[in-house]
Amino acid sequence: MSAQDSPDVAAASSGGAAARTAPAEVEQQPQVVRLLLVASVTLITLAAFEALAVATVMPVVVEDLGGLHLYAVAAGAPLAAQLVATAVSGAWSDARGPRGSLLAGVLLFCAGLVAAGLAPTMALLAVGRAVQGFGAGLLMVPLYVLVGSMVPAARQPRFFAAFAAAWVVPGLVGPAIAGTVADAASWRWVFLAVPVLTLAAFTVLLPLLRHVPPTRRGRPDASARRRTRAVLLAATGTGLAAAALQVAGSDGGTAGVVLGLAGLAGLAVTVPLLLPAGTLRLRLGVPSAVACRGLLHAAFVSAETFLPLLLVRVHDWSAREAGLVLTVSSLTWAAGSAVQGRVHGPGRRAVLLRLGPLLLAAGTFVAAAAALPGAGTWWAVVGWTVAGGGMGLVFPALSVLALQATPRAEHGNVSSSLQISDGLGAALGLALAGALFTALVGTGGTGGYLAGLVLAGSLALLAVGAGARAAHVQRG
């Protein structure tokens, strides 16, 4: 459910492409538009399903393959890879059209899933998941570009609504399906079945690509080329730095310390180039909104990664039962999103930016109580139900705030910043939680789980402060 808001952001980031009317020849072939809708929604649904399904089955994976110290790395590798791929795909699609990025994305997404599904060790599974994440990053952006170039303007809102639903539905059914498959057959099928469905959807989409209008762009000026190169280098450096921190968290030795220091140095250089000025200092308004999104994602994804592991390994739940907890949070996330959509007025919407993170923090701390000796699992169920509602209240509200406070000509930039902050926050949150977990899990007991969940709750508390500073735009 962590990416549920991304369709709205991506729709905005398509900028002028989404605003263009499709060519007359496409408008006269409604079946092309219908097939594009079916194929693209299917691809997005499969990518969203895989993200949620893996969170459900990872406790079973680690029971089979071992490598508990690499648990957070396997969970975070696709996030770090996707940071790089999103920037690459945007530049690729702008320069040469969406075909190449889409084809490479589908092939890498499938190859990574197959590698993960056949992996004999947790290390190789993490590598496969990194390839999968890179492929997912390459294939998402072109789908939005295709809508802008092929779909009549009057029908584009329907596409974006369907894209949003493509993220919601897997959150409702994905964990239960994945848990059932893992319990009844093998966790490997959660990885191996999706490439077949992905390639089937792509075979429907592939013939439609001949209808994509040719790219008619003049050669960009020198300053535009320099900006593109700077963004690509910064995104690549940020992704590699996040990956280094994740690996460092799994290695308590000298190599881990060196990797950690290198990762921190890389972030110090690259992150300021990707986020709005003042984001790290929590400047009032949009910069704080971007920072708040990163903190929220760091908290939610970290807790959502370790909570199923706690329920399966400590409380002896099945993968399917643990997945149902994630499904409940998806339902409350959707309910919270619906509620915030009915809140009007700057003052009332400003309250959402404090209340949402506060509910996420409270819910995470309540869920963490399930890691205390002798505690019942109801703490996890109740806590994560509350946490999902908090995310639903604040996550889309931050998107609305950022877009409304930014000139239309800069919507693409601010949307990109929100997505980068989401991915970076999740990757770094997992790196920190993974380091704590790895350091403490070997001591026995449930200290590693408790530390990871308390860290996630603490990050959510920081998001309360960031949300309050973002809310100054609402009052203004």
Short mmCIF file of C-alpha atoms in Angstrom, two decimals:
data_model
loop_
_atom_site.label_atom_id
_atom_site.label_comp_id
_atom_site.label_asym_id
_atom_site.label_seq_id
_atom_site.Cartn_x
_atom_site.Cartn_y
_atom_site.Cartn_z
CA MET A 1 0.00 0.00 0.00
CA SER A 2 3.01 2.23 0.25
CA ALA A 3 2.81 3.38 -3.34
CA GLN A 4 -0.89 3.92 -3.40
CA ASP A 5 -0.68 7.65 -3.98
CA SER A 6 1.89 7.44 -6.77
CA PRO A 7 -0.58 7.39 -9.69
CA ASP A 8 -1.80 10.88 -8.77
CA VAL A 9 1.77 12.13 -8.58
CA ALA A 10 2.82 10.48 -11.81
CA ALA A 11 -0.19 11.90 -13.57
CA ALA A 12 0.89 15.37 -12.59
CA SER A 13 4.51 14.70 -13.49
CA SER A 14 3.55 13.86 -17.05
CA GLY A 15 3.12 17.63 -17.37
CA GLY A 16 2.57 18.85 -20.88
CA ALA A 17 2.48 15.31 -22.32
CA ALA A 18 -0.76 14.50 -20.52
CA ALA A 19 -2.31 17.76 -21.60
CA ARG A 20 -1.85 17.13 -25.31
CA THR A 21 -4.71 15.79 -27.34
CA ALA A 22 -4.04 12.46 -29.02
CA PRO A 23 -3.56 12.40 -32.80
CA ALA A 24 -6.67 12.13 -34.92
CA GLU A 25 -5.80 8.66 -36.19
CA VAL A 26 -5.73 7.30 -32.61
CA GLU A 27 -8.93 9.14 -31.73
CA GLN A 28 -10.63 7.40 -34.62
CA GLN A 29 -9.59 3.96 -33.31
CA PRO A 30 -11.25 3.61 -29.90
CA GLN A 31 -10.24 -0.05 -29.71
CA VAL A 32 -6.61 1.06 -29.52
CA VAL A 33 -7.41 3.23 -26.52
CA ARG A 34 -9.37 0.42 -24.84
CA LEU A 35 -6.54 -2.06 -25.33
CA LEU A 36 -4.04 0.47 -24.01
CA LEU A 37 -6.17 0.90 -20.90
CA VAL A 38 -6.44 -2.85 -20.28
CA ALA A 39 -2.76 -3.59 -20.91
CA SER A 40 -1.35 -0.65 -18.95
CA VAL A 41 -3.64 -1.18 -15.96
CA THR A 42 -2.68 -4.86 -15.94
CA LEU A 43 1.04 -4.01 -15.90
CA ILE A 44 0.62 -1.51 -13.06
CA THR A 45 -1.53 -3.96 -11.10
CA LEU A 46 1.11 -6.69 -11.43
CA ALA A 47 3.90 -4.36 -10.31
CA ALA A 48 1.82 -3.23 -7.33
CA PHE A 49 0.81 -6.78 -6.49
CA GLU A 50 4.42 -7.93 -6.48
CA ALA A 51 5.49 -5.18 -4.09
CA LEU A 52 2.78 -6.15 -1.58
CA ALA A 53 3.00 -9.90 -2.15
CA VAL A 54 6.70 -10.02 -1.38
CA ALA A 55 6.19 -8.23 1.94
CA THR A 56 3.79 -11.04 2.86
CA VAL A 57 5.96 -14.00 1.86
CA MET A 58 9.39 -12.74 2.92
CA PRO A 59 9.14 -14.40 6.36
CA VAL A 60 8.62 -17.73 4.58
CA VAL A 61 11.50 -16.98 2.22
CA VAL A 62 13.94 -16.39 5.07
CA GLU A 63 12.79 -19.59 6.79
CA ASP A 64 13.66 -21.51 3.60
CA LEU A 65 16.83 -19.74 2.46
CA GLY A 66 18.27 -18.43 5.71
CA GLY A 67 20.20 -15.16 5.54
CA LEU A 68 18.14 -13.31 8.12
CA HIS A 69 20.78 -10.57 8.22
CA LEU A 70 19.95 -9.81 4.56
CA TYR A 71 16.21 -9.53 5.18
CA ALA A 72 16.13 -5.72 5.00
CA VAL A 73 18.49 -5.71 2.01
CA ALA A 74 16.19 -8.00 0.03
CA ALA A 75 13.23 -5.79 0.96
CA GLY A 76 14.97 -2.50 0.16
CA ALA A 77 17.00 -3.41 -2.95
CA PRO A 78 14.16 -2.72 -5.41
CA LEU A 79 13.53 0.68 -3.85
CA ALA A 80 17.13 1.79 -4.30
CA ALA A 81 17.18 0.47 -7.88
CA GLN A 82 13.90 2.15 -8.71
CA LEU A 83 15.30 5.53 -7.65
CA VAL A 84 17.87 5.27 -10.43
CA ALA A 85 15.52 3.77 -12.99
CA THR A 86 12.85 6.45 -12.62
CA ALA A 87 15.31 9.20 -13.50
CA VAL A 88 16.77 7.17 -16.38
CA SER A 89 13.33 6.38 -17.75
CA GLY A 90 12.20 10.00 -17.69
CA ALA A 91 15.25 11.14 -19.63
CA TRP A 92 15.02 8.17 -22.01
CA SER A 93 11.33 8.76 -22.74
CA ASP A 94 11.87 12.47 -23.31
CA ALA A 95 14.79 11.92 -25.66
CA ARG A 96 13.68 8.88 -27.66
CA GLY A 97 10.04 8.21 -26.82
CA PRO A 98 8.57 5.60 -24.49
CA ARG A 99 9.09 2.40 -26.51
CA GLY A 100 12.66 1.56 -25.53
CA SER A 101 12.25 2.25 -21.83
CA LEU A 102 9.01 0.26 -21.70
CA LEU A 103 10.49 -2.77 -23.46
CA ALA A 104 13.63 -2.76 -21.30
CA GLY A 105 11.54 -2.29 -18.18
CA VAL A 106 9.26 -5.24 -18.88
CA LEU A 107 12.18 -7.54 -19.71
CA LEU A 108 14.20 -6.56 -16.63
CA PHE A 109 11.16 -6.73 -14.36
CA CYS A 110 10.46 -10.29 -15.53
CA ALA A 111 14.13 -11.33 -15.44
CA GLY A 112 14.48 -10.07 -11.88
CA LEU A 113 11.38 -11.95 -10.75
CA VAL A 114 12.60 -15.18 -12.32
CA ALA A 115 16.02 -14.75 -10.70
CA ALA A 116 14.41 -14.13 -7.32
CA GLY A 117 12.00 -17.04 -7.71
CA LEU A 118 14.83 -19.46 -8.51
CA ALA A 119 17.35 -18.01 -6.05
CA PRO A 120 19.13 -20.59 -3.86
CA THR A 121 20.33 -17.98 -1.36
CA MET A 122 19.04 -14.76 0.15
CA ALA A 123 21.92 -12.82 -1.42
CA LEU A 124 20.93 -13.90 -4.94
CA LEU A 125 17.30 -13.19 -4.16
CA ALA A 126 18.28 -9.63 -3.19
CA VAL A 127 20.10 -9.24 -6.51
CA GLY A 128 17.06 -10.48 -8.40
CA ARG A 129 14.85 -8.06 -6.51
CA ALA A 130 17.18 -5.18 -7.41
CA VAL A 131 16.85 -6.08 -11.11
CA GLN A 132 13.07 -6.34 -10.66
CA GLY A 133 12.96 -2.88 -9.06
CA PHE A 134 15.04 -1.35 -11.82
CA GLY A 135 12.71 -2.84 -14.41
CA ALA A 136 9.64 -1.56 -12.58
CA GLY A 137 11.12 1.93 -12.54
CA LEU A 138 11.78 1.80 -16.28
CA LEU A 139 8.29 0.64 -17.22
CA MET A 140 6.15 2.97 -15.08
CA VAL A 141 7.06 6.34 -16.58
CA PRO A 142 6.45 5.30 -20.24
CA LEU A 143 2.91 4.20 -19.41
CA TYR A 144 2.03 7.74 -18.40
CA VAL A 145 3.79 9.10 -21.47
CA LEU A 146 1.68 6.78 -23.64
CA VAL A 147 -1.49 8.17 -22.10
CA GLY A 148 -0.39 11.71 -22.90
CA SER A 149 0.50 10.91 -26.50
CA MET A 150 -2.20 8.39 -27.49
CA VAL A 151 -5.33 9.07 -25.44
CA PRO A 152 -7.79 11.87 -26.24
CA ALA A 153 -7.72 14.57 -23.59
CA ALA A 154 -11.34 13.93 -22.60
CA ARG A 155 -10.57 10.31 -21.75
CA GLN A 156 -7.31 10.85 -19.86
CA PRO A 157 -9.00 11.35 -16.44
CA ARG A 158 -10.53 7.88 -16.79
CA PHE A 159 -7.07 6.41 -17.38
CA PHE A 160 -5.58 8.06 -14.32
CA ALA A 161 -8.51 6.93 -12.18
CA ALA A 162 -7.94 3.36 -13.42
CA PHE A 163 -4.22 3.67 -12.68
CA ALA A 164 -5.04 4.70 -9.12
CA ALA A 165 -7.37 1.71 -8.74
CA ALA A 166 -4.59 -0.52 -10.06
CA TRP A 167 -2.62 0.33 -6.90
CA VAL A 168 -5.56 0.03 -4.53
CA VAL A 169 -6.88 -3.40 -5.55
CA PRO A 170 -3.59 -5.29 -4.96
CA GLY A 171 -3.49 -3.79 -1.48
CA LEU A 172 -6.85 -5.39 -0.74
CA VAL A 173 -6.28 -8.87 -2.20
CA GLY A 174 -2.54 -9.19 -2.83
CA PRO A 175 -1.37 -10.17 0.68
CA ALA A 176 -4.10 -12.80 1.08
CA ILE A 177 -3.36 -14.34 -2.34
CA ALA A 178 0.40 -14.35 -1.74
CA GLY A 179 0.03 -15.87 1.72
CA THR A 180 -2.29 -18.58 0.44
CA VAL A 181 0.11 -19.46 -2.38
CA ALA A 182 3.07 -19.60 -0.02
CA ASP A 183 1.23 -21.78 2.51
CA ALA A 184 -0.39 -24.13 -0.02
CA ALA A 185 2.40 -24.45 -2.61
CA SER A 186 5.65 -22.47 -2.44
CA TRP A 187 6.74 -18.88 -1.99
CA ARG A 188 8.62 -19.22 -5.27
CA TRP A 189 5.39 -19.10 -7.25
CA VAL A 190 4.69 -15.62 -5.93
CA PHE A 191 7.71 -14.55 -7.99
CA LEU A 192 7.50 -16.99 -10.91
CA ALA A 193 3.83 -16.60 -11.83
CA VAL A 194 3.94 -12.82 -12.32
CA PRO A 195 6.40 -12.78 -15.29
CA VAL A 196 4.01 -14.98 -17.30
CA LEU A 197 1.14 -12.57 -16.71
CA THR A 198 3.39 -9.56 -17.35
CA LEU A 199 4.55 -10.86 -20.72
CA ALA A 200 0.97 -11.70 -21.65
CA ALA A 201 -0.11 -8.11 -20.93
CA PHE A 202 2.88 -6.77 -22.84
CA THR A 203 2.00 -8.82 -25.93
CA VAL A 204 -1.29 -6.92 -25.99
CA LEU A 205 0.49 -3.60 -25.56
CA LEU A 206 3.33 -4.19 -28.03
CA PRO A 207 1.29 -3.86 -31.28
CA LEU A 208 -0.22 -0.62 -29.98
CA LEU A 209 3.18 1.05 -29.81
CA ARG A 210 3.14 1.60 -33.56
CA HIS A 211 0.43 4.20 -32.93
CA VAL A 212 2.73 6.27 -30.73
CA PRO A 213 3.33 9.60 -32.51
CA PRO A 214 6.96 10.14 -33.49
CA THR A 215 9.01 12.24 -31.15
CA ARG A 216 9.37 15.71 -32.61
CA ARG A 217 11.72 17.50 -30.31
CA GLY A 218 14.46 19.82 -31.26
CA ARG A 219 17.92 19.20 -29.96
CA PRO A 220 17.98 20.42 -26.34
CA ASP A 221 20.25 23.32 -25.59
CA ALA A 222 23.47 22.88 -23.67
CA SER A 223 21.98 23.97 -20.34
CA ALA A 224 19.10 21.46 -20.67
CA ARG A 225 21.57 18.67 -21.42
CA ARG A 226 23.64 19.64 -18.40
CA ARG A 227 20.55 19.60 -16.16
CA THR A 228 19.56 16.17 -17.45
CA ARG A 229 23.03 14.78 -16.86
CA ALA A 230 23.12 16.29 -13.38
CA VAL A 231 19.78 14.71 -12.44
CA LEU A 232 20.79 11.32 -13.83
CA LEU A 233 24.12 11.38 -12.00
CA ALA A 234 22.49 12.55 -8.78
CA ALA A 235 19.76 9.88 -8.96
CA THR A 236 22.32 7.17 -9.71
CA GLY A 237 24.51 8.34 -6.85
CA THR A 238 21.56 8.46 -4.45
CA GLY A 239 20.42 4.96 -5.41
CA LEU A 240 23.92 3.54 -5.00
CA ALA A 241 24.37 5.34 -1.67
CA ALA A 242 21.06 3.98 -0.38
CA ALA A 243 22.05 0.49 -1.49
CA ALA A 244 25.42 0.86 0.24
CA LEU A 245 23.70 1.81 3.49
CA GLN A 246 21.36 -1.17 3.23
CA VAL A 247 24.26 -3.58 2.73
CA ALA A 248 26.24 -1.85 5.49
CA GLY A 249 23.36 -2.48 7.88
CA SER A 250 23.68 -6.21 7.28
CA ASP A 251 27.43 -6.27 7.99
CA GLY A 252 28.64 -5.18 11.41
CA GLY A 253 32.32 -5.45 10.47
CA THR A 254 34.85 -3.02 9.03
CA ALA A 255 33.47 -3.42 5.51
CA GLY A 256 30.04 -2.41 6.77
CA VAL A 257 31.42 0.71 8.44
CA VAL A 258 33.28 1.73 5.26
CA LEU A 259 30.19 1.16 3.14
CA GLY A 260 28.07 3.11 5.58
CA LEU A 261 30.39 6.10 5.57
CA ALA A 262 30.60 6.02 1.77
CA GLY A 263 26.83 5.88 1.54
CA LEU A 264 26.37 8.84 3.87
CA ALA A 265 28.95 10.85 1.91
CA GLY A 266 27.17 10.00 -1.33
CA LEU A 267 23.82 11.11 0.04
CA ALA A 268 25.27 14.38 1.31
CA VAL A 269 26.40 15.22 -2.23
CA THR A 270 23.48 13.93 -4.30
CA VAL A 271 20.27 14.38 -2.30
CA PRO A 272 20.33 18.22 -2.31
CA LEU A 273 20.41 18.07 -6.13
CA LEU A 274 17.19 16.01 -6.30
CA LEU A 275 14.97 17.66 -3.68
CA PRO A 276 13.67 21.24 -3.39
CA ALA A 277 15.97 23.71 -1.66
CA GLY A 278 15.35 23.69 2.06
CA THR A 279 13.91 20.16 2.23
CA LEU A 280 16.52 18.90 4.67
CA ARG A 281 16.13 22.03 6.80
CA LEU A 282 12.32 21.68 6.82
CA ARG A 283 11.72 25.04 5.21
CA LEU A 284 8.08 26.10 5.53
CA GLY A 285 5.68 24.97 2.82
CA VAL A 286 6.51 22.64 -0.06
CA PRO A 287 10.04 21.64 1.09
CA SER A 288 8.59 20.42 4.39
CA ALA A 289 5.81 18.61 2.51
CA VAL A 290 8.44 16.74 0.48
CA ALA A 291 10.39 15.91 3.65
CA CYS A 292 7.21 14.76 5.38
CA ARG A 293 6.47 12.33 2.55
CA GLY A 294 9.93 10.81 2.88
CA LEU A 295 9.60 10.39 6.63
CA LEU A 296 6.13 8.86 6.30
CA HIS A 297 7.33 6.38 3.72
CA ALA A 298 10.39 5.52 5.81
CA ALA A 299 8.18 4.79 8.82
CA PHE A 300 5.45 2.89 7.04
CA VAL A 301 7.60 0.71 4.78
CA SER A 302 10.04 -0.15 7.58
CA ALA A 303 7.25 -1.26 9.92
CA GLU A 304 5.36 -3.06 7.16
CA THR A 305 8.52 -5.02 6.32
CA PHE A 306 9.23 -6.29 9.83
CA LEU A 307 5.69 -6.72 11.14
CA PRO A 308 4.91 -9.88 9.09
CA LEU A 309 8.28 -11.32 10.12
CA LEU A 310 7.40 -10.76 13.80
CA LEU A 311 3.98 -12.39 13.40
CA VAL A 312 5.34 -15.44 11.55
CA ARG A 313 8.58 -16.08 13.46
CA VAL A 314 7.58 -15.06 16.98
CA HIS A 315 3.82 -15.60 17.10
CA ASP A 316 3.67 -18.61 14.73
CA TRP A 317 1.18 -17.09 12.32
CA SER A 318 0.95 -18.41 8.78
CA ALA A 319 1.97 -16.18 5.88
CA ARG A 320 -1.68 -15.84 4.90
CA GLU A 321 -2.69 -14.70 8.39
CA ALA A 322 0.15 -12.16 8.51
CA GLY A 323 -0.89 -10.90 5.07
CA LEU A 324 -4.38 -10.18 6.32
CA VAL A 325 -2.95 -7.56 8.69
CA LEU A 326 -1.52 -5.76 5.66
CA THR A 327 -4.88 -6.03 3.93
CA VAL A 328 -6.64 -4.40 6.87
CA SER A 329 -4.21 -1.49 6.77
CA SER A 330 -4.91 -1.16 3.04
CA LEU A 331 -8.62 -0.85 3.80
CA THR A 332 -8.07 1.83 6.43
CA TRP A 333 -5.62 3.63 4.11
CA ALA A 334 -8.34 3.74 1.45
CA ALA A 335 -10.87 4.93 4.04
CA GLY A 336 -8.52 7.66 5.23
CA SER A 337 -7.95 8.79 1.64
CA ALA A 338 -11.71 9.02 1.12
CA VAL A 339 -12.13 11.05 4.31
CA GLN A 340 -9.41 13.55 3.42
CA GLY A 341 -11.06 14.05 0.04
CA ARG A 342 -14.11 15.43 1.85
CA VAL A 343 -12.18 17.84 4.05
CA HIS A 344 -12.28 21.41 2.73
CA GLY A 345 -10.82 24.68 3.86
CA PRO A 346 -7.16 25.52 4.53
CA GLY A 347 -7.47 25.27 8.31
CA ARG A 348 -9.12 21.87 8.31
CA ARG A 349 -6.75 20.45 5.72
CA ALA A 350 -3.81 21.74 7.75
CA VAL A 351 -5.03 19.55 10.61
CA LEU A 352 -4.67 16.48 8.37
CA LEU A 353 -0.94 17.14 8.01
CA ARG A 354 -0.51 16.75 11.78
CA LEU A 355 -3.20 14.18 12.50
CA GLY A 356 -2.15 11.70 9.83
CA PRO A 357 1.49 11.37 10.96
CA LEU A 358 0.37 11.30 14.59
CA LEU A 359 -1.97 8.37 13.92
CA LEU A 360 0.81 6.59 12.01
CA ALA A 361 3.19 7.07 14.94
CA ALA A 362 0.62 5.97 17.52
CA GLY A 363 -0.38 2.93 15.48
CA THR A 364 3.23 1.90 14.93
CA PHE A 365 4.08 2.14 18.62
CA VAL A 366 0.97 0.11 19.47
CA ALA A 367 1.97 -2.52 16.91
CA ALA A 368 5.48 -2.57 18.40
CA ALA A 369 3.98 -3.78 21.68
CA ALA A 370 3.44 -7.14 19.98
CA ALA A 371 7.22 -7.60 20.20
CA LEU A 372 7.22 -7.37 24.00
CA PRO A 373 7.61 -10.66 25.90
CA GLY A 374 4.24 -12.30 26.50
CA ALA A 375 2.31 -9.69 24.49
CA GLY A 376 -0.63 -10.71 22.33
CA THR A 377 -0.89 -10.29 18.58
CA TRP A 378 -3.92 -8.04 18.87
CA TRP A 379 -1.49 -5.18 19.49
CA ALA A 380 -0.18 -5.62 15.95
CA VAL A 381 -3.64 -5.86 14.41
CA VAL A 382 -5.04 -2.80 16.17
CA GLY A 383 -1.89 -0.75 15.74
CA TRP A 384 -1.47 -1.38 12.04
CA THR A 385 -5.15 -0.70 11.42
CA VAL A 386 -4.72 2.76 12.97
CA ALA A 387 -1.45 3.34 11.10
CA GLY A 388 -3.08 2.66 7.73
CA GLY A 389 -5.78 5.22 8.46
CA GLY A 390 -3.18 7.83 9.32
CA MET A 391 -1.36 7.28 6.03
CA GLY A 392 -4.61 7.61 4.13
CA LEU A 393 -5.35 10.95 5.75
CA VAL A 394 -1.98 12.57 5.12
CA PHE A 395 -0.35 10.97 2.07
CA PRO A 396 -2.69 12.32 -0.65
CA ALA A 397 -3.16 15.56 1.29
CA LEU A 398 0.55 16.27 0.89
CA SER A 399 0.31 15.74 -2.88
CA VAL A 400 -2.59 18.18 -3.08
CA LEU A 401 -0.75 20.75 -0.98
CA ALA A 402 2.44 20.55 -3.03
CA LEU A 403 0.66 20.83 -6.36
CA GLN A 404 -1.64 23.67 -5.28
CA ALA A 405 1.26 25.64 -3.81
CA THR A 406 3.36 25.27 -6.98
CA PRO A 407 2.93 27.03 -10.34
CA ARG A 408 1.56 24.70 -13.02
CA ALA A 409 4.77 24.98 -15.03
CA GLU A 410 6.65 23.41 -12.09
CA HIS A 411 4.24 20.54 -11.39
CA GLY A 412 6.57 18.05 -13.05
CA ASN A 413 9.47 19.05 -10.83
CA VAL A 414 7.53 18.95 -7.58
CA SER A 415 5.90 15.63 -8.52
CA SER A 416 9.30 14.16 -9.25
CA SER A 417 10.55 15.44 -5.89
CA LEU A 418 7.66 13.75 -4.07
CA GLN A 419 8.36 10.43 -5.78
CA ILE A 420 12.08 10.64 -5.11
CA SER A 421 11.41 11.48 -1.47
CA ASP A 422 9.07 8.48 -1.21
CA GLY A 423 11.64 6.06 -2.59
CA LEU A 424 14.59 7.54 -0.74
CA GLY A 425 12.72 7.60 2.56
CA ALA A 426 11.68 3.97 2.24
CA ALA A 427 15.18 2.84 1.23
CA LEU A 428 16.89 4.70 4.08
CA GLY A 429 14.26 3.72 6.63
CA LEU A 430 14.83 0.07 5.78
CA ALA A 431 18.59 0.58 5.98
CA LEU A 432 18.33 1.99 9.51
CA ALA A 433 15.76 -0.54 10.71
CA GLY A 434 17.72 -3.36 9.11
CA ALA A 435 20.92 -2.31 10.87
CA LEU A 436 19.17 -2.26 14.24
CA PHE A 437 17.49 -5.58 13.57
CA THR A 438 20.71 -7.27 12.45
CA ALA A 439 22.61 -5.96 15.48
CA LEU A 440 20.01 -7.17 17.99
CA VAL A 441 18.39 -10.27 16.51
CA GLY A 442 21.40 -12.42 17.33
CA THR A 443 21.10 -11.60 21.02
CA GLY A 444 17.91 -13.68 21.32
CA GLY A 445 14.43 -12.57 22.21
CA THR A 446 12.46 -10.01 20.28
CA GLY A 447 14.69 -6.98 20.76
CA GLY A 448 15.48 -6.69 17.05
CA TYR A 449 11.80 -6.53 16.08
CA LEU A 450 11.00 -4.08 18.85
CA ALA A 451 13.88 -1.79 17.90
CA GLY A 452 12.90 -1.73 14.24
CA LEU A 453 9.28 -0.91 14.99
CA VAL A 454 10.15 1.74 17.58
CA LEU A 455 12.48 3.35 15.05
CA ALA A 456 9.62 3.41 12.53
CA GLY A 457 7.34 5.06 15.09
CA SER A 458 10.01 7.64 15.86
CA LEU A 459 10.33 8.52 12.17
CA ALA A 460 6.56 9.02 12.07
CA LEU A 461 6.86 11.44 15.01
CA LEU A 462 9.41 13.43 13.03
CA ALA A 463 6.87 13.53 10.21
CA VAL A 464 4.42 15.24 12.59
CA GLY A 465 6.81 18.18 12.85
CA ALA A 466 7.45 18.24 9.10
CA GLY A 467 3.71 18.14 8.43
CA ALA A 468 3.14 21.06 10.78
CA ARG A 469 5.70 23.15 8.89
CA ALA A 470 4.18 22.14 5.56
CA ALA A 471 0.77 23.22 6.84
CA HIS A 472 1.83 26.87 6.76
CA VAL A 473 0.99 26.82 3.04
CA GLN A 474 -2.56 25.74 3.87
CA ARG A 475 -3.04 28.63 6.27
CA GLY A 476 -1.42 31.04 3.86
#
